[in-house]
CSV table of C-alpha atoms and ligand atoms in Angstrom, one decimal:
chain,number,residue,atom,x,y,z
A,30,UNK,CA,-16.0,-2.7,-10.0
A,31,UNK,CA,-13.7,-5.5,-10.0
A,32,UNK,CA,-14.3,-8.3,-12.4
A,33,UNK,CA,-14.1,-10.7,-9.5
A,34,UNK,CA,-17.4,-9.3,-8.1
A,35,UNK,CA,-19.3,-11.4,-10.5
A,36,UNK,CA,-16.8,-14.2,-10.4
A,37,UNK,CA,-16.3,-13.8,-14.0
A,38,UNK,CA,-14.0,-11.9,-16.2
A,39,UNK,CA,-11.9,-12.3,-19.4
A,40,UNK,CA,-8.8,-13.4,-17.4
A,41,UNK,CA,-10.9,-16.0,-15.5
A,42,UNK,CA,-10.7,-16.3,-11.7
A,43,UNK,CA,-7.9,-18.2,-10.3
A,44,UNK,CA,-7.8,-17.7,-6.6
A,45,UNK,CA,-4.3,-19.4,-6.4
A,46,UNK,CA,-2.8,-17.0,-8.8
A,47,UNK,CA,-4.6,-13.6,-8.3
A,48,UNK,CA,-4.1,-10.7,-10.7
A,49,UNK,CA,-2.8,-7.8,-8.8
A,50,UNK,CA,-1.8,-4.3,-9.9
A,51,UNK,CA,1.0,-2.0,-8.9
A,52,UNK,CA,0.1,1.6,-9.2
A,53,UNK,CA,2.8,2.7,-11.6
A,54,UNK,CA,2.6,6.4,-11.7
A,55,UNK,CA,5.8,7.0,-9.7
A,56,UNK,CA,7.8,5.3,-7.1
A,57,UNK,CA,9.5,1.9,-6.5
A,58,UNK,CA,7.1,-0.1,-8.7
A,59,UNK,CA,9.7,-2.8,-9.7
A,60,UNK,CA,10.5,-3.9,-6.2
A,61,UNK,CA,6.9,-4.6,-5.5
A,62,UNK,CA,6.5,-6.4,-8.8
A,63,UNK,CA,9.4,-8.7,-7.9
A,64,UNK,CA,8.1,-9.6,-4.5
A,65,UNK,CA,4.5,-10.2,-5.8
A,66,UNK,CA,5.7,-12.3,-8.6
A,67,UNK,CA,7.8,-14.2,-6.2
A,68,UNK,CA,4.7,-14.9,-4.1
A,69,UNK,CA,2.8,-16.3,-7.1
A,70,UNK,CA,0.7,-13.3,-8.2
A,71,UNK,CA,-0.1,-12.4,-11.9
A,72,UNK,CA,1.3,-8.7,-11.6
A,73,UNK,CA,0.2,-5.9,-14.0
A,74,UNK,CA,1.1,-2.2,-13.9
A,75,UNK,CA,-1.8,0.1,-13.4
A,76,UNK,CA,-1.7,3.6,-15.0
A,77,UNK,CA,-5.2,3.7,-16.5
A,78,UNK,CA,-8.7,3.0,-15.2
A,79,UNK,CA,-9.1,0.1,-17.5
A,80,UNK,CA,-6.1,-1.5,-16.0
A,81,UNK,CA,-7.5,-0.9,-12.5
A,82,UNK,CA,-10.7,-2.6,-13.4
A,83,UNK,CA,-8.8,-5.7,-14.3
A,84,UNK,CA,-7.2,-6.3,-10.9
A,85,UNK,CA,-8.2,-8.1,-7.8
A,86,UNK,CA,-5.9,-6.2,-5.5
A,87,UNK,CA,-3.7,-3.1,-5.8
A,88,UNK,CA,-0.3,-2.1,-4.3
A,89,UNK,CA,0.6,1.6,-4.0
A,90,UNK,CA,4.4,1.9,-3.9
A,91,UNK,CA,6.5,4.4,-2.0
A,92,UNK,CA,7.8,7.4,-3.8
A,93,UNK,CA,6.5,10.8,-3.3
A,94,UNK,CA,2.9,11.2,-2.2
A,95,UNK,CA,2.2,14.6,-3.6
A,96,UNK,CA,3.4,13.5,-6.9
A,97,UNK,CA,1.5,10.2,-6.9
A,98,UNK,CA,-1.6,12.4,-5.9
A,99,UNK,CA,-1.2,14.8,-8.8
A,100,UNK,CA,-0.5,12.1,-11.4
A,101,UNK,CA,-3.5,10.0,-10.2
A,102,UNK,CA,-5.7,13.1,-10.8
A,103,UNK,CA,-4.2,13.8,-14.3
A,104,UNK,CA,-4.5,10.2,-15.3
A,105,UNK,CA,-8.2,10.0,-14.2
A,106,UNK,CA,-7.4,7.5,-11.6
A,107,UNK,CA,-8.4,9.3,-8.3
A,108,UNK,CA,-12.1,8.7,-8.7
A,109,UNK,CA,-11.9,4.9,-9.9
A,110,UNK,CA,-9.3,4.1,-7.2
A,111,UNK,CA,-11.6,5.8,-4.5
A,112,UNK,CA,-14.5,3.8,-5.8
A,113,UNK,CA,-12.5,0.5,-5.8
A,114,UNK,CA,-11.5,1.1,-2.2
A,115,UNK,CA,-15.0,1.7,-1.2
A,116,UNK,CA,-16.1,-1.5,-3.0
A,117,UNK,CA,-13.7,-3.5,-0.9
A,118,UNK,CA,-10.7,-4.0,-3.3
A,119,UNK,CA,-7.7,-5.1,-1.1
A,120,UNK,CA,-5.0,-2.4,-1.3
A,121,UNK,CA,-1.5,-2.4,0.3
A,122,UNK,CA,0.3,1.0,0.5
A,123,UNK,CA,3.9,1.3,1.5
A,124,UNK,CA,5.3,4.7,2.7
A,125,UNK,CA,3.9,7.3,0.2
A,126,UNK,CA,1.3,4.5,-0.5
A,127,UNK,CA,0.3,4.6,3.3
A,128,UNK,CA,-0.1,8.3,2.9
A,129,UNK,CA,-2.3,7.8,-0.1
A,130,UNK,CA,-4.6,5.5,1.9
A,131,UNK,CA,-4.9,7.8,4.8
A,132,UNK,CA,-8.1,9.8,5.4
A,133,UNK,CA,-6.2,12.5,6.9
A,134,UNK,CA,-2.6,14.0,6.0
A,135,UNK,CA,-0.5,16.1,8.3
A,136,UNK,CA,2.2,18.2,6.7
A,137,UNK,CA,0.9,17.7,3.2
A,138,UNK,CA,1.7,20.2,0.6
A,139,UNK,CA,-0.8,22.9,-0.3
A,140,UNK,CA,-3.9,21.2,-1.8
A,141,UNK,CA,-2.6,17.5,-1.4
A,142,UNK,CA,-5.2,14.9,-1.6
A,143,UNK,CA,-5.4,11.1,-0.8
A,144,UNK,CA,-7.4,8.3,-1.9
A,145,UNK,CA,-8.4,7.6,1.7
A,146,UNK,CA,-10.0,4.4,3.2
A,147,UNK,CA,-7.9,4.1,6.3
A,148,UNK,CA,-9.3,5.9,9.2
A,149,UNK,CA,-5.9,7.4,10.2
A,150,UNK,CA,-4.0,10.6,10.4
A,151,UNK,CA,-0.5,10.2,8.8
A,152,UNK,CA,2.2,12.7,9.1
A,153,UNK,CA,4.5,13.1,6.1
A,154,UNK,CA,8.3,13.0,6.6
A,155,UNK,CA,7.8,12.5,10.2
A,156,UNK,CA,11.5,11.9,11.0
A,157,UNK,CA,12.6,15.2,9.9
A,158,UNK,CA,15.8,16.3,8.2
A,159,UNK,CA,18.1,14.7,11.0
A,160,UNK,CA,17.2,11.1,10.3
A,161,UNK,CA,16.1,10.9,6.8
A,162,UNK,CA,16.4,7.0,6.4
A,163,UNK,CA,17.1,4.1,8.7
A,164,UNK,CA,16.7,0.5,9.0
A,165,UNK,CA,15.5,-1.4,11.9
A,166,UNK,CA,13.7,-4.7,12.9
A,167,UNK,CA,10.1,-4.7,14.0
A,168,UNK,CA,8.0,-6.9,16.1
A,169,UNK,CA,4.9,-7.8,14.1
A,170,UNK,CA,2.9,-10.3,16.1
A,171,UNK,CA,0.4,-10.8,13.1
A,172,UNK,CA,3.3,-12.1,11.0
A,173,UNK,CA,4.7,-14.5,13.5
A,174,UNK,CA,7.6,-14.3,15.9
A,175,UNK,CA,10.5,-13.6,13.6
A,176,UNK,CA,11.4,-9.9,13.5
A,177,UNK,CA,10.4,-8.0,10.3
A,178,UNK,CA,13.3,-6.0,8.7
A,179,UNK,CA,12.0,-2.5,7.8
A,180,UNK,CA,13.7,0.3,5.8
A,181,UNK,CA,12.3,3.8,6.5
A,182,UNK,CA,13.0,6.4,3.8
A,183,UNK,CA,11.7,9.9,4.5
A,184,UNK,CA,8.9,7.9,6.2
A,185,UNK,CA,5.6,9.0,7.6
A,186,UNK,CA,4.1,7.8,10.9
A,187,UNK,CA,0.5,7.1,11.9
A,188,UNK,CA,-0.4,10.0,14.4
A,189,UNK,CA,-4.0,8.9,15.0
A,190,UNK,CA,-5.7,5.6,14.4
A,191,UNK,CA,-9.6,5.2,14.6
A,192,UNK,CA,-11.2,2.5,16.6
A,193,UNK,CA,-11.7,0.3,13.6
A,194,UNK,CA,-8.0,0.3,12.8
A,195,UNK,CA,-5.8,-2.6,13.8
A,196,UNK,CA,-2.2,-1.5,14.8
A,197,UNK,CA,0.2,-4.1,13.4
A,198,UNK,CA,3.6,-2.6,14.4
A,199,UNK,CA,5.0,0.2,16.5
A,200,UNK,CA,8.5,1.5,16.7
A,201,UNK,CA,10.2,1.0,20.2
A,202,UNK,CA,9.1,4.7,21.1
A,203,UNK,CA,5.5,3.6,20.5
A,204,UNK,CA,4.8,5.3,17.2
A,205,UNK,CA,2.6,3.4,14.9
A,206,UNK,CA,4.1,2.3,11.6
A,207,UNK,CA,1.8,-0.6,10.2
A,208,UNK,CA,-2.0,-0.7,10.3
A,209,UNK,CA,-4.7,-2.8,8.8
A,210,UNK,CA,-8.5,-2.0,8.4
A,211,UNK,CA,-10.6,-4.5,6.5
A,212,UNK,CA,-8.8,-5.2,3.2
A,213,UNK,CA,-6.5,-2.1,3.4
A,214,UNK,CA,-3.0,-2.5,4.7
A,215,UNK,CA,-0.5,0.1,5.1
A,216,UNK,CA,3.2,0.4,6.3
A,217,UNK,CA,5.4,3.5,6.9
A,218,UNK,CA,8.3,1.5,5.8
A,219,UNK,CA,9.4,-0.5,2.9
A,220,UNK,CA,9.6,-4.2,3.4
A,221,UNK,CA,10.2,-4.9,-0.3
A,222,UNK,CA,13.8,-3.3,-0.4
A,223,UNK,CA,14.9,-5.8,2.2
A,224,UNK,CA,13.4,-8.7,0.3
A,225,UNK,CA,10.9,-9.2,3.2
A,226,UNK,CA,7.7,-10.9,1.8
A,227,UNK,CA,5.3,-11.2,4.7
A,228,UNK,CA,3.4,-8.1,4.4
A,229,UNK,CA,2.8,-8.8,0.7
A,230,UNK,CA,1.7,-12.3,1.6
A,231,UNK,CA,-0.8,-10.8,4.0
A,232,UNK,CA,-2.0,-8.6,1.3
A,233,UNK,CA,-2.3,-11.6,-1.0
A,234,UNK,CA,-4.3,-13.5,1.6
A,235,UNK,CA,-6.9,-10.7,1.6
A,236,UNK,CA,-6.9,-10.8,-2.2
A,237,UNK,CA,-7.3,-14.7,-2.4
A,238,UNK,CA,-10.0,-14.5,0.3
A,239,UNK,CA,-12.1,-11.9,-1.6
A,240,UNK,CA,-11.6,-13.7,-4.9
A,241,UNK,CA,-12.7,-17.0,-3.2
A,242,UNK,CA,-15.7,-15.4,-1.6
A,243,UNK,CA,-16.8,-13.9,-5.0
A,244,UNK,CA,-16.5,-17.2,-6.7
A,245,UNK,CA,-18.4,-19.2,-4.0
B,2,LIG,N1,8.2,11.5,2.0
B,2,LIG,C1,7.5,10.8,1.0
B,2,LIG,C2,6.1,11.4,0.8
B,2,LIG,O1,5.6,12.2,1.4
B,2,LIG,C3,7.3,9.3,1.2
B,2,LIG,C4,8.7,8.7,1.1
B,2,LIG,C5,8.6,7.3,0.6
B,2,LIG,O2,7.7,6.8,0.0
B,2,LIG,N2,9.7,6.5,0.8
B,2,LIG,O3,5.4,10.8,0.0
């Protein structure tokens, strides 16, 4: 469904400056836009199916997953986003965005749905009321040896990950907080609030790879 599938589109294909969307229904949209622009992406806000159709990758921000779910349905975006994920669109979800990418949600509200795509079970608000938010540094071998600063805000954790899911980071107690499966990337935490750019760079690598493959 992406214009890049044919290697043609009215915005042209420039693998060095990919056009990426930030789902802008609710949540910390601006922080993602800032990091993506800093990394050289052409960033657009996605609120309508036509905007989704114009992008080569999508970021789903943190916020409140039950609200993003409801709004995505009322904006007619749920089905197009599911179709885009099925067709291989690279997507990066942080926090609520990770929940939206999970095939299974633990402790969702009544009737809560996700887009799915990642073969994981994610537990919402996994740190309970005692520790609502915290910052830590994570070891993420896929991003090099320098620790990754990570801000957790009413964060989820990955409770189960299928065989096809690559675990990118765990807390010191072993709980999974970053995963990748094909072009889908998800983190329980917000790298963007600490100015950390490496997860977004990893996402943009997947976008550039796909754009390059389509153009070849
Ligand atoms: N607790 C939120 C949810 O369930 C996620 C919080 C966040 O995105 N920072 O969607």
